[in-house]
Tab-separated table of C-alpha atoms in Angstrom:
chain	number	residue	atom	x	y	z
H	107	MET	CA	-28.327	-70.361	-28.396
H	108	GLN	CA	-26.586	-66.995	-28.949
H	109	ILE	CA	-29.082	-65.882	-31.614
H	110	GLU	CA	-32.014	-67.181	-29.601
H	111	ALA	CA	-30.880	-65.346	-26.458
H	112	LEU	CA	-30.455	-62.056	-28.350
H	113	THR	CA	-33.873	-62.520	-29.972
H	114	LYS	CA	-35.516	-62.910	-26.571
H	115	ARG	CA	-33.758	-59.846	-25.218
H	116	LEU	CA	-34.939	-57.745	-28.163
H	117	ARG	CA	-38.482	-59.029	-27.744
H	118	GLN	CA	-38.345	-57.937	-24.097
H	119	PHE	CA	-36.978	-54.530	-25.161
H	120	ALA	CA	-39.955	-53.969	-27.481
H	121	ASP	CA	-42.471	-55.271	-24.938
H	122	ASP	CA	-41.112	-53.026	-22.169
H	123	ARG	CA	-41.772	-50.016	-24.429
H	124	ASP	CA	-45.073	-51.270	-25.854
H	125	TRP	CA	-43.477	-50.955	-29.290
H	126	ASP	CA	-44.501	-54.390	-30.508
H	127	GLN	CA	-47.571	-52.722	-32.049
H	128	PHE	CA	-45.314	-50.839	-34.499
H	129	HIS	CA	-43.293	-53.904	-35.451
H	130	ALA	CA	-45.296	-55.218	-38.405
H	131	PRO	CA	-42.880	-57.014	-40.751
H	132	LYS	CA	-43.485	-54.292	-43.341
H	133	ASN	CA	-42.344	-51.608	-40.905
H	134	LEU	CA	-39.393	-53.623	-39.656
H	135	SER	CA	-38.236	-54.192	-43.239
H	136	MET	CA	-38.187	-50.399	-43.667
H	137	ALA	CA	-36.288	-49.884	-40.418
H	138	LEU	CA	-33.799	-52.544	-41.514
H	139	ILE	CA	-33.088	-50.807	-44.804
H	140	VAL	CA	-32.812	-47.426	-43.078
H	141	GLU	CA	-30.150	-48.831	-40.748
H	142	ALA	CA	-28.363	-50.489	-43.687
H	143	ALA	CA	-28.267	-47.080	-45.384
H	144	GLU	CA	-26.814	-45.420	-42.265
H	145	LEU	CA	-24.083	-48.037	-42.414
H	146	ALA	CA	-23.451	-47.484	-46.142
H	147	GLU	CA	-23.359	-43.711	-45.604
H	148	HIS	CA	-20.034	-44.075	-43.795
H	149	PHE	CA	-18.502	-45.635	-46.900
H	150	GLN	CA	-20.097	-43.661	-49.755
H	151	TRP	CA	-17.236	-41.268	-50.472
H	152	MET	CA	-14.434	-43.621	-49.427
H	153	SER	CA	-12.396	-45.718	-51.827
H	154	GLU	CA	-12.595	-49.475	-51.340
H	155	GLN	CA	-9.112	-49.307	-49.851
H	156	GLN	CA	-10.111	-46.603	-47.355
H	157	SER	CA	-13.114	-48.661	-46.295
H	158	SER	CA	-10.663	-51.415	-45.281
H	159	GLU	CA	-8.541	-49.081	-43.143
H	160	LEU	CA	-10.962	-47.352	-40.772
H	161	SER	CA	-9.703	-45.429	-37.764
H	162	ALA	CA	-10.588	-46.929	-34.365
H	163	GLU	CA	-13.172	-44.200	-33.840
H	164	LYS	CA	-14.836	-44.717	-37.217
H	165	LEU	CA	-14.772	-48.491	-36.757
H	166	LYS	CA	-16.642	-48.121	-33.477
H	167	GLU	CA	-19.350	-46.025	-35.165
H	168	VAL	CA	-19.616	-48.473	-38.052
H	169	SER	CA	-19.826	-51.460	-35.694
H	170	TYR	CA	-22.845	-49.901	-33.961
H	171	GLU	CA	-24.591	-49.275	-37.296
H	172	LEU	CA	-23.947	-52.890	-38.201
H	173	ALA	CA	-25.316	-53.929	-34.804
H	174	ASP	CA	-28.527	-52.019	-35.576
H	175	VAL	CA	-28.934	-53.892	-38.862
H	176	PHE	CA	-28.323	-57.176	-37.068
H	177	ILE	CA	-30.845	-56.269	-34.363
H	178	TYR	CA	-33.572	-55.615	-36.943
H	179	CYS	CA	-32.745	-58.918	-38.673
H	180	LEU	CA	-33.346	-60.802	-35.440
H	181	ARG	CA	-36.457	-58.769	-34.622
H	182	LEU	CA	-37.947	-59.342	-38.072
H	183	ALA	CA	-37.201	-63.067	-37.947
H	184	ASP	CA	-38.888	-63.215	-34.547
H	185	LYS	CA	-42.021	-61.378	-35.740
H	186	LEU	CA	-42.246	-63.551	-38.879
H	187	GLY	CA	-41.688	-66.750	-36.901
H	188	VAL	CA	-38.647	-67.570	-39.037
H	189	ASP	CA	-35.924	-69.839	-37.666
H	190	LEU	CA	-33.091	-67.619	-38.860
H	191	PRO	CA	-30.090	-69.951	-38.282
H	192	LYS	CA	-31.988	-72.666	-40.197
H	193	ALA	CA	-32.856	-70.258	-43.055
H	194	VAL	CA	-29.221	-69.099	-43.234
H	195	ASP	CA	-28.056	-72.686	-43.296
H	196	GLU	CA	-30.407	-73.574	-46.158
H	197	LYS	CA	-29.546	-70.386	-48.061
H	198	ILE	CA	-25.804	-71.102	-47.898
H	199	VAL	CA	-26.461	-74.536	-49.419
H	200	ILE	CA	-28.552	-72.894	-52.179
H	201	ASN	CA	-25.769	-70.359	-52.823
H	202	GLU	CA	-23.152	-73.102	-52.970
H	203	LYS	CA	-25.109	-74.783	-55.770
H	204	LYS	CA	-25.940	-71.507	-57.505
H	205	TYR	CA	-22.310	-70.386	-57.608
H	206	PRO	CA	-20.211	-73.538	-58.110
H	207	ALA	CA	-16.680	-72.692	-56.991
H	208	ASP	CA	-15.033	-74.152	-60.104
H	209	LYS	CA	-17.196	-72.099	-62.461
H	210	VAL	CA	-17.253	-68.658	-60.865
H	211	ARG	CA	-13.780	-68.469	-59.321
H	212	GLY	CA	-12.377	-64.937	-59.233
H	213	SER	CA	-15.100	-63.429	-61.371
H	214	SER	CA	-17.396	-60.730	-60.025
H	215	LYS	CA	-19.052	-60.755	-63.440
H	216	LYS	CA	-20.180	-64.339	-62.929
H	217	TYR	CA	-21.344	-63.293	-59.488
H	218	THR	CA	-23.560	-60.592	-60.887
H	219	GLU	CA	-24.778	-62.623	-63.843
H	220	TYR	CA	-25.811	-65.538	-61.736
H	221	GLU	CA	-27.582	-63.375	-59.190
W	280	MET	CA	-20.447	-70.104	-31.114
W	281	GLN	CA	-23.288	-70.154	-33.664
W	282	ILE	CA	-22.349	-66.755	-35.120
W	283	GLU	CA	-18.655	-67.612	-35.141
W	284	ALA	CA	-19.277	-70.915	-36.943
W	285	LEU	CA	-21.428	-69.247	-39.602
W	286	THR	CA	-18.806	-66.535	-40.049
W	287	LYS	CA	-16.119	-69.118	-40.714
W	288	ARG	CA	-18.310	-70.952	-43.186
W	289	LEU	CA	-18.986	-67.736	-45.128
W	290	ARG	CA	-15.281	-66.907	-45.141
W	291	GLN	CA	-14.618	-70.333	-46.635
W	292	PHE	CA	-17.379	-69.772	-49.219
W	293	ALA	CA	-15.719	-66.531	-50.384
W	294	ASP	CA	-12.229	-68.052	-50.346
W	295	ASP	CA	-13.318	-71.078	-52.390
W	296	ARG	CA	-14.552	-68.698	-55.107
W	297	ASP	CA	-11.681	-66.207	-54.806
W	298	TRP	CA	-14.311	-63.549	-54.095
W	299	ASP	CA	-12.577	-62.126	-51.056
W	300	GLN	CA	-10.980	-59.567	-53.402
W	301	PHE	CA	-14.424	-58.031	-54.074
W	302	HIS	CA	-15.409	-57.914	-50.418
W	303	ALA	CA	-14.152	-54.476	-49.417
W	304	PRO	CA	-16.395	-53.164	-46.618
W	305	LYS	CA	-17.680	-50.480	-48.992
W	306	ASN	CA	-18.851	-53.112	-51.489
W	307	LEU	CA	-20.311	-55.368	-48.801
W	308	SER	CA	-22.285	-52.431	-47.391
W	309	MET	CA	-23.814	-51.986	-50.855
W	310	ALA	CA	-24.602	-55.690	-51.184
W	311	LEU	CA	-26.194	-55.603	-47.731
W	312	ILE	CA	-28.516	-52.746	-48.653
W	313	VAL	CA	-29.395	-54.399	-51.967
W	314	GLU	CA	-30.468	-57.545	-50.118
W	315	ALA	CA	-32.397	-55.466	-47.563
W	316	ALA	CA	-34.251	-53.856	-50.478
W	317	GLU	CA	-35.091	-57.255	-52.008
W	318	LEU	CA	-36.595	-58.127	-48.643
W	319	ALA	CA	-38.573	-54.863	-48.428
W	320	GLU	CA	-39.819	-55.334	-51.994
W	321	HIS	CA	-42.004	-58.214	-50.829
W	322	PHE	CA	-43.810	-55.885	-48.432
W	323	GLN	CA	-44.046	-52.619	-50.393
W	324	TRP	CA	-47.654	-52.922	-51.600
W	325	MET	CA	-48.916	-54.938	-48.625
W	326	SER	CA	-50.737	-53.452	-45.668
W	327	GLU	CA	-49.057	-53.897	-42.289
W	328	GLN	CA	-51.680	-56.531	-41.511
W	329	GLN	CA	-50.955	-58.464	-44.714
W	330	SER	CA	-47.244	-58.412	-43.931
W	331	SER	CA	-48.073	-60.275	-40.694
W	332	GLU	CA	-50.073	-63.004	-42.479
W	333	LEU	CA	-47.801	-64.331	-45.218
W	334	SER	CA	-48.585	-67.550	-47.035
W	335	ALA	CA	-46.168	-70.420	-46.397
W	336	GLU	CA	-44.702	-69.960	-49.867
W	337	LYS	CA	-44.167	-66.213	-49.454
W	338	LEU	CA	-42.734	-66.722	-45.975
W	339	LYS	CA	-40.153	-69.123	-47.399
W	340	GLU	CA	-39.078	-66.538	-49.994
W	341	VAL	CA	-38.920	-63.783	-47.389
W	342	SER	CA	-36.912	-65.959	-44.999
W	343	TYR	CA	-34.256	-66.479	-47.687
W	344	GLU	CA	-34.038	-62.736	-48.374
W	345	LEU	CA	-33.612	-62.183	-44.650
W	346	ALA	CA	-30.938	-64.887	-44.605
W	347	ASP	CA	-29.058	-62.994	-47.337
W	348	VAL	CA	-29.105	-59.807	-45.251
W	349	PHE	CA	-27.883	-61.761	-42.238
W	350	ILE	CA	-25.124	-63.382	-44.291
W	351	TYR	CA	-23.801	-59.991	-45.423
W	352	CYS	CA	-23.921	-58.719	-41.820
W	353	LEU	CA	-21.670	-61.564	-40.726
W	354	ARG	CA	-19.398	-61.191	-43.745
W	355	LEU	CA	-19.014	-57.449	-43.205
W	356	ALA	CA	-18.296	-57.885	-39.505
W	357	ASP	CA	-15.654	-60.474	-40.403
W	358	LYS	CA	-13.963	-58.208	-42.971
W	359	LEU	CA	-14.011	-55.233	-40.568
W	360	GLY	CA	-12.706	-57.339	-37.687
W	361	VAL	CA	-15.770	-56.435	-35.612
W	362	ASP	CA	-16.898	-58.718	-32.793
W	363	LEU	CA	-20.570	-58.582	-33.771
W	364	PRO	CA	-22.167	-60.219	-30.696
W	365	LYS	CA	-20.174	-57.790	-28.509
W	366	ALA	CA	-21.209	-54.789	-30.631
W	367	VAL	CA	-24.858	-55.896	-30.505
W	368	ASP	CA	-24.631	-56.301	-26.756
W	369	GLU	CA	-23.183	-52.812	-26.306
W	370	LYS	CA	-25.698	-51.284	-28.721
W	371	ILE	CA	-28.664	-52.779	-26.862
W	372	VAL	CA	-27.370	-51.177	-23.648
W	373	ILE	CA	-27.029	-47.832	-25.473
W	374	ASN	CA	-30.580	-48.172	-26.844
W	375	GLU	CA	-31.945	-49.011	-23.405
W	376	LYS	CA	-30.539	-45.735	-22.060
W	377	LYS	CA	-31.557	-43.759	-25.149
W	378	TYR	CA	-35.166	-44.935	-24.993
W	379	PRO	CA	-36.063	-45.285	-21.295
W	380	ALA	CA	-39.103	-47.575	-21.097
W	381	ASP	CA	-41.056	-45.281	-18.781
W	382	LYS	CA	-40.642	-42.256	-21.043
W	383	VAL	CA	-41.287	-43.680	-24.508
W	384	ARG	CA	-43.888	-46.347	-23.777
W	385	GLY	CA	-46.357	-46.862	-26.620
W	386	SER	CA	-45.211	-43.861	-28.627
W	387	SER	CA	-43.750	-44.258	-32.097
W	388	LYS	CA	-43.400	-40.477	-32.102
W	389	LYS	CA	-40.961	-40.614	-29.195
W	390	TYR	CA	-39.234	-43.427	-31.036
W	391	THR	CA	-38.685	-41.268	-34.084
W	392	GLU	CA	-37.833	-38.137	-32.146
W	393	TYR	CA	-35.169	-39.843	-30.124
W	394	GLU	CA	-33.593	-41.515	-33.111
G	244	MET	CA	-35.277	-27.314	-70.217
G	245	GLN	CA	-36.109	-27.426	-66.494
G	246	ILE	CA	-34.204	-30.674	-65.952
G	247	GLU	CA	-31.300	-29.494	-68.077
G	248	ALA	CA	-31.031	-26.213	-66.163
G	249	LEU	CA	-31.048	-27.984	-62.793
G	250	THR	CA	-28.434	-30.439	-64.049
G	251	LYS	CA	-26.105	-27.588	-65.001
G	252	ARG	CA	-26.581	-25.898	-61.660
G	253	LEU	CA	-25.707	-29.094	-59.798
G	254	ARG	CA	-22.639	-29.587	-61.993
G	255	GLN	CA	-21.529	-26.068	-61.073
G	256	PHE	CA	-22.191	-26.802	-57.395
G	257	ALA	CA	-19.879	-29.841	-57.509
G	258	ASP	CA	-17.226	-28.028	-59.548
G	259	ASP	CA	-17.165	-25.047	-57.158
G	260	ARG	CA	-16.357	-27.464	-54.322
G	261	ASP	CA	-14.004	-29.685	-56.311
G	262	TRP	CA	-16.304	-32.578	-55.428
G	263	ASP	CA	-16.558	-33.951	-58.944
G	264	GLN	CA	-13.659	-36.274	-58.051
G	265	PHE	CA	-15.894	-38.092	-55.523
G	266	HIS	CA	-18.833	-38.392	-57.908
G	267	ALA	CA	-18.096	-41.735	-59.561
G	268	PRO	CA	-21.415	-43.320	-60.552
G	269	LYS	CA	-20.822	-46.029	-57.955
G	270	ASN	CA	-20.537	-43.452	-55.168
G	271	LEU	CA	-23.494	-41.421	-56.414
G	272	SER	CA	-25.643	-44.561	-56.486
G	273	MET	CA	-24.799	-45.041	-52.795
G	274	ALA	CA	-25.575	-41.410	-51.962
G	275	LEU	CA	-28.874	-41.759	-53.810
G	276	ILE	CA	-29.929	-44.778	-51.794
G	277	VAL	CA	-28.843	-43.121	-48.544
G	278	GLU	CA	-31.078	-40.130	-49.314
G	279	ALA	CA	-33.941	-42.454	-50.313
G	280	ALA	CA	-33.575	-44.137	-46.919
G	281	GLU	CA	-33.668	-40.786	-45.089
G	282	LEU	CA	-36.937	-40.158	-46.897
G	283	ALA	CA	-38.350	-43.593	-46.006
G	284	GLU	CA	-37.293	-43.134	-42.377
G	285	HIS	CA	-40.000	-40.495	-41.954
G	286	PHE	CA	-42.645	-43.055	-42.893
G	287	GLN	CA	-41.391	-46.256	-41.269
G	288	TRP	CA	-43.602	-46.242	-38.160
G	289	MET	CA	-46.552	-44.446	-39.768
G	290	SER	CA	-49.623	-46.185	-41.123
G	291	GLU	CA	-50.312	-45.690	-44.836
G	292	GLN	CA	-53.108	-43.326	-43.834
G	293	GLN	CA	-50.820	-41.250	-41.619
G	294	SER	CA	-48.294	-40.971	-44.449
G	295	SER	CA	-51.027	-39.300	-46.511
G	296	GLU	CA	-51.820	-36.719	-43.824
G	297	LEU	CA	-48.510	-35.110	-42.895
G	298	SER	CA	-48.363	-31.921	-40.871
G	299	ALA	CA	-47.050	-28.855	-42.722
G	300	GLU	CA	-43.788	-29.088	-40.793
G	301	LYS	CA	-43.275	-32.778	-41.538
G	302	LEU	CA	-44.210	-32.233	-45.188
G	303	LYS	CA	-41.496	-29.581	-45.493
G	304	GLU	CA	-38.880	-31.968	-44.094
G	305	VAL	CA	-40.055	-34.767	-46.369
G	306	SER	CA	-40.028	-32.484	-49.423
G	307	TYR	CA	-36.360	-31.651	-48.796
G	308	GLU	CA	-35.455	-35.329	-48.477
G	309	LEU	CA	-37.247	-35.965	-51.754
G	310	ALA	CA	-35.369	-33.030	-53.279
G	311	ASP	CA	-32.078	-34.665	-52.234
G	312	VAL	CA	-33.060	-37.892	-53.989
G	313	PHE	CA	-34.021	-35.924	-57.082
G	314	ILE	CA	-30.731	-34.008	-57.002
G	315	TYR	CA	-28.704	-37.225	-56.961
G	316	CYS	CA	-30.812	-38.609	-59.833
G	317	LEU	CA	-29.894	-35.615	-61.970
G	318	ARG	CA	-26.256	-35.698	-60.877
G	319	LEU	CA	-25.926	-39.399	-61.631
G	320	ALA	CA	-27.571	-39.012	-65.048
G	321	ASP	CA	-25.134	-36.172	-65.782
G	322	LYS	CA	-22.069	-38.184	-64.784
G	323	LEU	CA	-23.258	-41.229	-66.768
G	324	GLY	CA	-24.088	-39.108	-69.805
G	325	VAL	CA	-27.686	-40.347	-69.708
G	326	ASP	CA	-30.468	-38.253	-71.256
G	327	LEU	CA	-32.821	-38.688	-68.308
G	328	PRO	CA	-36.071	-37.309	-69.827
G	329	LYS	CA	-35.529	-39.602	-72.815
G	330	ALA	CA	-34.831	-42.622	-70.582
G	331	VAL	CA	-37.939	-41.856	-68.516
G	332	ASP	CA	-40.001	-41.545	-71.655
G	333	GLU	CA	-38.792	-44.895	-72.977
G	334	LYS	CA	-39.243	-46.570	-69.586
G	335	ILE	CA	-42.861	-45.411	-69.315
G	336	VAL	CA	-43.569	-46.986	-72.706
G	337	ILE	CA	-41.918	-50.223	-71.537
G	338	ASN	CA	-43.993	-50.174	-68.329
G	339	GLU	CA	-47.192	-49.568	-70.292
G	340	LYS	CA	-46.545	-52.735	-72.290
G	341	LYS	CA	-45.357	-54.700	-69.253
G	342	TYR	CA	-48.466	-53.859	-67.236
G	343	PRO	CA	-51.389	-53.715	-69.675
G	344	ALA	CA	-54.169	-51.717	-67.998
G	345	ASP	CA	-56.878	-54.256	-68.775
G	346	LYS	CA	-54.934	-57.146	-67.269
G	347	VAL	CA	-53.559	-55.692	-64.049
G	348	ARG	CA	-56.317	-53.280	-63.037
G	349	GLY	CA	-56.665	-52.923	-59.281
G	350	SER	CA	-54.279	-55.711	-58.420
G	351	SER	CA	-51.087	-55.065	-56.495
G	352	LYS	CA	-50.449	-58.792	-56.789
G	353	LYS	CA	-50.196	-58.534	-60.571
G	354	TYR	CA	-47.941	-55.548	-60.008
G	355	THR	CA	-45.511	-57.537	-57.928
G	356	GLU	CA	-45.692	-60.668	-60.050
G	357	TYR	CA	-44.949	-58.831	-63.232
G	358	GLU	CA	-42.034	-56.902	-61.758
Z	53	MET	CA	-43.288	-27.834	-67.760
Z	54	GLN	CA	-41.259	-31.003	-68.449
Z	55	ILE	CA	-41.598	-32.259	-64.870
Z	56	GLU	CA	-45.252	-31.296	-64.722
Z	57	ALA	CA	-46.022	-33.115	-67.972
Z	58	LEU	CA	-44.270	-36.288	-66.803
Z	59	THR	CA	-46.108	-36.092	-63.473
Z	60	LYS	CA	-49.470	-35.971	-65.246
Z	61	ARG	CA	-48.560	-38.900	-67.448
Z	62	LEU	CA	-47.588	-40.994	-64.439
Z	63	ARG	CA	-50.814	-40.048	-62.665
Z	64	GLN	CA	-52.735	-41.254	-65.713
Z	65	PHE	CA	-50.691	-44.471	-65.765
Z	66	ALA	CA	-51.680	-45.222	-62.150
Z	67	ASP	CA	-55.317	-44.238	-62.697
Z	68	ASP	CA	-55.646	-46.445	-65.788
Z	69	ARG	CA	-54.574	-49.421	-63.673
Z	70	ASP	CA	-56.487	-48.427	-60.534
Z	71	TRP	CA	-53.167	-48.478	-58.712
Z	72	ASP	CA	-53.596	-45.117	-57.022
Z	73	GLN	CA	-55.018	-47.023	-54.026
Z	74	PHE	CA	-51.598	-48.616	-53.420
Z	75	HIS	CA	-49.693	-45.357	-53.750
Z	76	ALA	CA	-49.679	-44.146	-50.153
Z	77	PRO	CA	-46.523	-42.061	-49.618
Z	78	LYS	CA	-45.242	-44.744	-47.254
Z	79	ASN	CA	-45.505	-47.401	-49.965
Z	80	LEU	CA	-44.047	-45.159	-52.653
Z	81	SER	CA	-41.066	-44.373	-50.422
Z	82	MET	CA	-40.428	-48.128	-50.213
Z	83	ALA	CA	-40.768	-48.580	-53.973
Z	84	LEU	CA	-38.367	-45.684	-54.470
Z	85	ILE	CA	-35.710	-47.241	-52.282
Z	86	VAL	CA	-36.185	-50.638	-53.933
Z	87	GLU	CA	-35.539	-49.071	-57.347
Z	88	ALA	CA	-32.531	-47.166	-55.968
Z	89	ALA	CA	-31.145	-50.497	-54.755
Z	90	GLU	CA	-31.662	-52.111	-58.177
Z	91	LEU	CA	-29.605	-49.252	-59.578
Z	92	ALA	CA	-26.860	-49.631	-56.953
Z	93	GLU	CA	-26.762	-53.398	-57.545
Z	94	HIS	CA	-25.192	-52.788	-60.960
Z	95	PHE	CA	-22.273	-51.008	-59.293
Z	96	GLN	CA	-21.701	-53.018	-56.119
Z	97	TRP	CA	-18.754	-55.143	-57.286
Z	98	MET	CA	-17.325	-52.561	-59.705
Z	99	SER	CA	-14.460	-50.227	-58.902
Z	100	GLU	CA	-15.248	-46.511	-59.062
Z	101	GLN	CA	-13.315	-46.412	-62.317
Z	102	GLN	CA	-15.333	-49.263	-63.835
Z	103	SER	CA	-18.568	-47.514	-62.868
Z	104	SER	CA	-17.448	-44.588	-65.038
Z	105	GLU	CA	-16.784	-46.780	-68.083
Z	106	LEU	CA	-19.950	-48.793	-68.641
Z	107	SER	CA	-20.549	-50.686	-71.868
Z	108	ALA	CA	-23.392	-49.359	-74.039
Z	109	GLU	CA	-25.539	-52.333	-73.046
Z	110	LYS	CA	-24.930	-51.872	-69.308
Z	111	LEU	CA	-25.499	-48.132	-69.601
Z	112	LYS	CA	-28.907	-48.775	-71.173
Z	113	GLU	CA	-29.887	-51.041	-68.274
Z	114	VAL	CA	-28.622	-48.550	-65.716
Z	115	SER	CA	-30.453	-45.665	-67.403
Z	116	TYR	CA	-33.762	-47.538	-67.075
Z	117	GLU	CA	-33.146	-48.221	-63.386
Z	118	LEU	CA	-32.420	-44.531	-62.913
Z	119	ALA	CA	-35.606	-43.724	-64.828
Z	120	ASP	CA	-37.570	-45.891	-62.379
Z	121	VAL	CA	-36.130	-43.966	-59.429
Z	122	PHE	CA	-36.993	-40.697	-61.139
Z	123	ILE	CA	-40.536	-41.906	-61.875
Z	124	TYR	CA	-41.155	-42.723	-58.210
Z	125	CYS	CA	-39.755	-39.303	-57.196
Z	126	LEU	CA	-42.323	-37.591	-59.405
Z	127	ARG	CA	-45.123	-39.907	-58.295
Z	128	LEU	CA	-44.335	-39.379	-54.613
Z	129	ALA	CA	-44.157	-35.599	-55.037
Z	130	ASP	CA	-47.527	-35.722	-56.785
Z	131	LYS	CA	-49.177	-37.786	-54.045
Z	132	LEU	CA	-47.711	-35.552	-51.312
Z	133	GLY	CA	-48.712	-32.386	-53.153
Z	134	VAL	CA	-45.090	-31.227	-53.174
Z	135	ASP	CA	-43.908	-28.753	-55.813
Z	136	LEU	CA	-40.728	-30.680	-56.594
Z	137	PRO	CA	-38.872	-28.091	-58.738
Z	138	LYS	CA	-39.494	-25.515	-55.989
Z	139	ALA	CA	-38.310	-27.901	-53.251
Z	140	VAL	CA	-35.191	-28.724	-55.275
Z	141	ASP	CA	-34.507	-25.047	-55.792
Z	142	GLU	CA	-34.813	-24.294	-52.081
Z	143	LYS	CA	-32.717	-27.343	-51.149
Z	144	ILE	CA	-29.881	-26.282	-53.452
Z	145	VAL	CA	-29.809	-22.883	-51.735
Z	146	ILE	CA	-29.715	-24.612	-48.334
Z	147	ASN	CA	-26.871	-26.874	-49.504
Z	148	GLU	CA	-24.929	-23.903	-50.852
Z	149	LYS	CA	-25.008	-22.312	-47.393
Z	150	LYS	CA	-24.367	-25.599	-45.588
Z	151	TYR	CA	-21.281	-26.372	-47.664
Z	152	PRO	CA	-19.580	-23.052	-48.420
Z	153	ALA	CA	-17.320	-23.595	-51.437
Z	154	ASP	CA	-14.285	-21.932	-49.846
Z	155	LYS	CA	-14.457	-24.093	-46.712
Z	156	VAL	CA	-15.140	-27.557	-48.076
Z	157	ARG	CA	-13.242	-27.485	-51.375
Z	158	GLY	CA	-11.846	-30.870	-52.368
Z	159	SER	CA	-12.644	-32.568	-49.093
Z	160	SER	CA	-15.008	-35.509	-48.904
Z	161	LYS	CA	-14.350	-35.496	-45.172
Z	162	LYS	CA	-15.890	-32.040	-44.828
Z	163	TYR	CA	-18.728	-33.341	-46.979
Z	164	THR	CA	-19.458	-36.174	-44.596
Z	165	GLU	CA	-18.935	-34.161	-41.447
Z	166	TYR	CA	-21.278	-31.444	-42.516
Z	167	GLU	CA	-23.983	-33.845	-43.570
C-alpha cells in the first residue's frame, strides 16, 4: 500500500508538470544514477567509520539524497509497469540461493566473487 | 508496513551472512551506485522509445536490477537510521515548492535549471 | 609525454594541498563516478540529437565536467601505479578481438551481448 | 600527440564496426558512467588500505576497467569536438584558484565544502 500510494503521488507530480514526456525509462535510469552519485558524494572522502557517525545536519542532507534515489526507483518501476515489491521479493529469494549463508559467512571476498 | 517488513528481512539477510560488518554507509552508497549503473547499462544504446518497449525477457532482467537498487536504498536507510518513508514524504513537499507546476510545466529546461 | 606531464602536475596539486592522504584508490574511484554523473546530468533529459547539438555555453560546461573525469582517471592510475597508456593500448587490442568488425557491424545488440 | 593518436584509433574502431551511429554524447556519457561503476565495484567492500594494496591479478583487472573509462573520455571528447588536453589544462587552473593551497591544506572538509 505504502509503495503504491507513493507511486501514485509521484505520477501525479509528473503529470501536473507535464514532465511525463521526459520520463522514458532510459532517461529515468540516468536520473537515478545521478541522484545515487549525489548521495555517494557525501561519503567519498570520509572513512567508513565517519560515514557511520554523521552529524544531524549531514544526516538530514543524506536522507534527502536517498529519498531522491528512492523516488526515481518508484517512478521508473511505474513507467516500466514493474511490480516493484514483487520484484524485490523474488530478487531476495534469488540472492538467498546465490549466497548461501553457510558458505559465504563473514567473507566479502565470497560476496564479490559470487556477484 | 511494507517498507519496514522488507527492511527487517534485509537486515536478517545481512546478519545471517555476517555481512553487516561490510555495510558502512560509505560502502553501501558505492554498492547502490554500482547497481544503478547495471540498470542503466541495459538502456545505454537504446533510444528513449526502445527503452519504453522492452521485451518480456529484458523487462524481467531490468526489474531485478531495479530491485537491487531498491534493496540497497532500504539497507542504507536502515544503517543510517533514516525513516525513509518520512524522508520521501518531506522531499516530495520540498520538490513541489521547488518546481511549482504553473512555472515549470512542460519544460525540461526549467527542470534542469532549477535542479 | 602529454599524459605523463599531466599526471605529474596533478600529483603536485594534491601534494601542495596535503590531499594525497584522502586519495586512496577506493575514494578516487568514488570521486571519478561522481564526476561522471555530473557529466551525465547535463544529458539526462536531452534527446540523443540534442546531446549532439550543444550550445557553446553548454559545451564549455560539459567540457569541464569531462576534464574532471579525465583528471581523476590520471590521478587514480598514478596512485595505483598503472601505466595508463599501456593499459589503454592493451585494452583496445582486447576489444578488437572481443568485437570482430565483421561480426558485430552496425549492431548495438551484439555490442551489449558481447559485453 | 599521445591523446590525439589514441582518439584517432578509437574513431577508427567505431567506424570499422559502424558503431558511430550509437555514439551520441548522451549514450557515451552513460557508457562512461557504467565503466566507472565497474571500476568502483572492485573497491566497494575493501577498506581504503586494501584498495592501496591490490594483488597483481586484481591490479590488472582494475587497470583494464580504468582503461575503459579513459577510452570513453576520449571518444566523448571526440564526438563533442572538445580539445580535451586544453579543457584539462584550463580546469586545473580553475581548480587551483578554487582550492588555494594555503587555505585548504590537509582538509577534506574544505575540499567538500568548496566543491
